Coordinates of C-alpha atoms in Angstrom, one line a residue:
X983 CA -21.1 -14.4 40.7
X984 CA -17.3 -14.1 41.2
X985 CA -15.7 -10.8 40.3
X986 CA -14.1 -10.7 36.8
X987 CA -11.0 -8.9 38.0
X988 CA -8.2 -10.4 40.0
X989 CA -6.4 -7.5 41.6
X990 CA -3.5 -9.6 42.7
X991 CA -2.8 -10.7 39.1
X992 CA -3.5 -7.2 37.8
X993 CA -1.0 -5.6 40.1
X994 CA 1.7 -8.0 38.7
X995 CA 1.2 -6.8 35.2
X996 CA 3.7 -4.2 33.9
X997 CA 1.8 -2.0 31.4
X998 CA 5.1 -1.1 29.6
X999 CA 5.9 -4.8 29.1
X1000 CA 2.4 -5.8 28.0
X1001 CA 3.0 -5.2 24.2
X1002 CA 5.7 -8.0 24.3
X1003 CA 3.3 -10.4 26.0
X1004 CA 0.5 -11.0 23.5
X1005 CA -1.1 -14.0 25.1
X1006 CA -1.3 -12.1 28.5
X1007 CA -2.7 -9.1 26.7
X1008 CA -5.3 -11.1 24.9
X1009 CA -6.4 -12.8 28.2
X1010 CA -6.5 -9.4 30.0
X1011 CA -8.6 -7.9 27.2
X1012 CA -11.1 -10.7 27.5
X1013 CA -11.3 -10.6 31.3
X1014 CA -11.3 -6.7 31.6
X1015 CA -14.1 -6.5 29.0
X1016 CA -16.3 -8.5 31.4
X1017 CA -15.7 -6.2 34.4
X1018 CA -18.8 -4.4 35.7
X1019 CA -18.6 -0.8 37.0
X1020 CA -19.8 -1.8 40.4
X1021 CA -16.8 -4.0 40.8
X1022 CA -14.5 -0.9 40.6
X1023 CA -16.4 1.5 42.9
X1024 CA -14.6 0.3 46.1
X1025 CA -11.1 0.0 44.6
X1026 CA -8.2 2.2 45.7
X1027 CA -7.0 5.0 43.5
X1028 CA -3.7 3.1 43.1
X1029 CA -5.5 0.1 41.7
X1030 CA -7.6 2.2 39.4
X1031 CA -4.6 4.1 38.0
X1032 CA -2.8 0.8 37.4
X1033 CA -5.8 -0.6 35.6
X1034 CA -6.1 2.6 33.6
X1035 CA -2.4 2.2 32.4
X1036 CA -3.0 -1.4 31.5
X1037 CA -6.1 -0.4 29.5
X1038 CA -4.1 2.3 27.7
X1039 CA -1.5 -0.3 26.8
X1040 CA -4.1 -2.7 25.5
X1041 CA -5.7 0.0 23.4
X1042 CA -2.4 1.0 21.9
X1043 CA -1.7 -2.6 21.0
X1044 CA -5.1 -3.0 19.3
X1045 CA -4.7 0.3 17.5
X1046 CA -1.3 -1.0 16.1
X1047 CA -2.9 -4.3 15.1
X1048 CA -5.7 -2.5 13.2
X1049 CA -3.1 -0.2 11.6
X1050 CA -1.0 -3.2 10.4
X1051 CA -4.2 -4.9 9.0
X1052 CA -5.1 -1.7 7.1
X1053 CA -1.6 -1.5 5.6
X1054 CA -1.8 -5.2 4.5
X1055 CA -5.2 -4.7 2.9
X1056 CA -4.1 -1.5 1.2
X1057 CA -1.0 -3.3 -0.1
X1058 CA -3.0 -6.2 -1.3
X1059 CA -5.5 -3.9 -2.9
X1060 CA -2.7 -2.1 -4.8
X1061 CA -1.2 -5.5 -6.0
X1062 CA -4.7 -6.6 -6.9
X1063 CA -5.3 -3.5 -9.0
X1064 CA -2.0 -3.9 -10.7
X1065 CA -2.7 -7.5 -11.5
X1066 CA -6.2 -6.7 -12.8
X1067 CA -4.8 -4.1 -15.1
X1068 CA -2.3 -6.6 -16.4
X1069 CA -5.1 -9.1 -17.0
X1070 CA -7.3 -6.5 -18.7
X1071 CA -4.4 -5.6 -21.0
X1072 CA -3.8 -9.2 -21.9
X1073 CA -7.5 -9.7 -22.6
X1074 CA -7.6 -6.6 -24.8
X1075 CA -4.5 -7.8 -26.6
X1076 CA -5.9 -11.3 -27.2
X1077 CA -9.2 -9.9 -28.3
X1078 CA -7.4 -7.7 -30.9
X1079 CA -5.3 -10.7 -32.0
X1080 CA -8.5 -12.8 -32.3
X1081 CA -10.2 -10.1 -34.4
X1082 CA -7.1 -9.8 -36.6
X1083 CA -6.9 -13.6 -36.9
X1084 CA -10.5 -13.8 -37.9
X1085 CA -10.1 -11.1 -40.6
X1086 CA -6.9 -12.6 -42.0
X1087 CA -7.9 -16.2 -41.7
X1088 CA -11.4 -15.6 -42.9
X1089 CA -13.0 -17.0 -39.7
X1090 CA -10.8 -20.1 -39.2
X1091 CA -10.6 -22.0 -35.9
X1092 CA -9.9 -19.4 -33.2
X1093 CA -10.8 -21.6 -30.2
X1094 CA -7.3 -21.3 -28.7
X1095 CA -7.6 -17.5 -28.4
X1096 CA -11.1 -17.7 -27.1
X1097 CA -10.1 -20.3 -24.4
X1098 CA -7.2 -18.1 -23.4
X1099 CA -9.5 -15.1 -23.1
X1100 CA -11.9 -17.1 -21.0
X1101 CA -9.1 -18.3 -18.8
X1102 CA -7.9 -14.7 -18.2
X1103 CA -11.4 -13.5 -17.5
X1104 CA -11.8 -16.3 -14.9
X1105 CA -8.5 -15.2 -13.3
X1106 CA -9.7 -11.6 -13.2
X1107 CA -13.0 -12.7 -11.5
X1108 CA -11.0 -14.8 -9.0
X1109 CA -8.8 -11.8 -8.1
X1110 CA -12.0 -9.6 -7.8
X1111 CA -13.4 -12.1 -5.3
X1112 CA -10.1 -12.2 -3.3
X1113 CA -10.2 -8.4 -3.1
X1114 CA -13.8 -8.4 -1.9
X1115 CA -12.8 -11.0 0.8
X1116 CA -10.0 -8.8 1.9
X1117 CA -12.3 -5.8 2.1
X1118 CA -14.7 -7.8 4.2
X1119 CA -11.9 -8.8 6.5
X1120 CA -10.9 -5.1 6.8
X1121 CA -14.5 -4.2 7.8
X1122 CA -14.4 -6.9 10.4
X1123 CA -11.2 -5.5 11.8
X1124 CA -12.8 -2.0 11.9
X1125 CA -15.8 -3.4 13.8
X1126 CA -13.5 -5.1 16.3
X1127 CA -11.6 -1.9 16.8
X1128 CA -14.9 0.0 17.4
X1129 CA -16.1 -2.6 19.8
X1130 CA -12.8 -2.3 21.8
X1131 CA -13.2 1.4 21.8
X1132 CA -16.7 1.0 23.3
X1133 CA -15.4 -1.4 25.9
X1134 CA -12.6 0.9 27.0
X1135 CA -13.9 4.5 26.4
X1136 CA -11.6 5.9 29.0
X1137 CA -8.5 5.7 26.8
X1138 CA -9.9 7.7 23.9
X1139 CA -9.1 11.0 25.6
X1140 CA -6.4 10.0 28.1
X1141 CA -5.0 13.5 28.7
X1142 CA -8.4 14.9 29.8
X1143 CA -8.9 11.9 32.2
X1144 CA -5.5 12.4 33.7
X1145 CA -6.3 16.1 34.3
X1146 CA -9.6 15.4 35.9
X1147 CA -8.4 12.4 38.0
X1148 CA -7.2 14.6 40.9
X1149 CA -10.6 16.4 40.9
X1150 CA -12.5 13.1 41.1
X1151 CA -10.1 11.9 43.7
X1152 CA -10.9 14.9 45.9
X1153 CA -14.6 14.5 45.4
X1154 CA -14.3 10.8 46.3
X1155 CA -12.5 11.6 49.5
X1156 CA -15.1 14.2 50.4
X1157 CA -17.9 11.8 49.8
X1158 CA -16.1 9.1 51.8
X1159 CA -15.6 11.5 54.7
X1160 CA -19.3 12.6 54.5
X1161 CA -20.4 8.9 54.5
X1162 CA -18.2 8.1 57.5
X1163 CA -19.6 11.1 59.4
X1164 CA -23.3 10.2 58.6
X1165 CA -22.6 6.6 59.7
X1166 CA -21.1 7.8 62.9
X1167 CA -24.1 10.1 63.5
X1168 CA -26.6 7.3 62.8
X1169 CA -24.8 4.6 64.7
X1170 CA -23.8 6.9 67.6
X1171 CA -27.5 7.7 68.4

C-alpha cells in the first residue's frame, strides 16, 4: 500500500497561507487523516515540525468553521424565536377576535378567522421544523469537529508539545545512536 503522505508536496505547503487556500486545506485534511503512525517513525524532525504546523493551521481553520456555524445557528434560533412569538401573538389575537365575534354575532360564520388561525399554526409548525433541522445540522458540525480533534490530537495542547519536543528529540537521537552501536556490534562480529 503506498504511503498516504507525499513529503515533497507537504514541504511546499506554507502553513501560514493555508487558511487562504481552502481547497488545498480540504485535500490535506483528507490525506493527513489517512496517515498511519508507522509512516512517520522514520521521518526527520524538520518534516515532523512542518507537518505539525500544517496540522495546527488545519485545526484552527476547522475551529473557525465550527464557530461560524454556531453563530449562524444561534442567530437563526433567535430569529426563529422572535418569529414564533409574533405568530403566537397573532394566534392569540385572532382567537380573541373569534371569541368576541362569536359572542357579538351570536355564532355566525367565523370560518375566515378559523382558517387564518390554522394557517398561522401551520406556519408556526413549519418554523419549528426548520429550527429542529438547524439544531440537527449544528449537532453534525459538532460531531465533525470532535472527529477532527480525534484525528489530530497533537494540536489540542500545542504549547506542551512544543515544550516536550526537544526532550523527545534527544531521546530519539539517543535511541538512534544505541541502535547504530548495536548494529555495528552485531555486524562487526
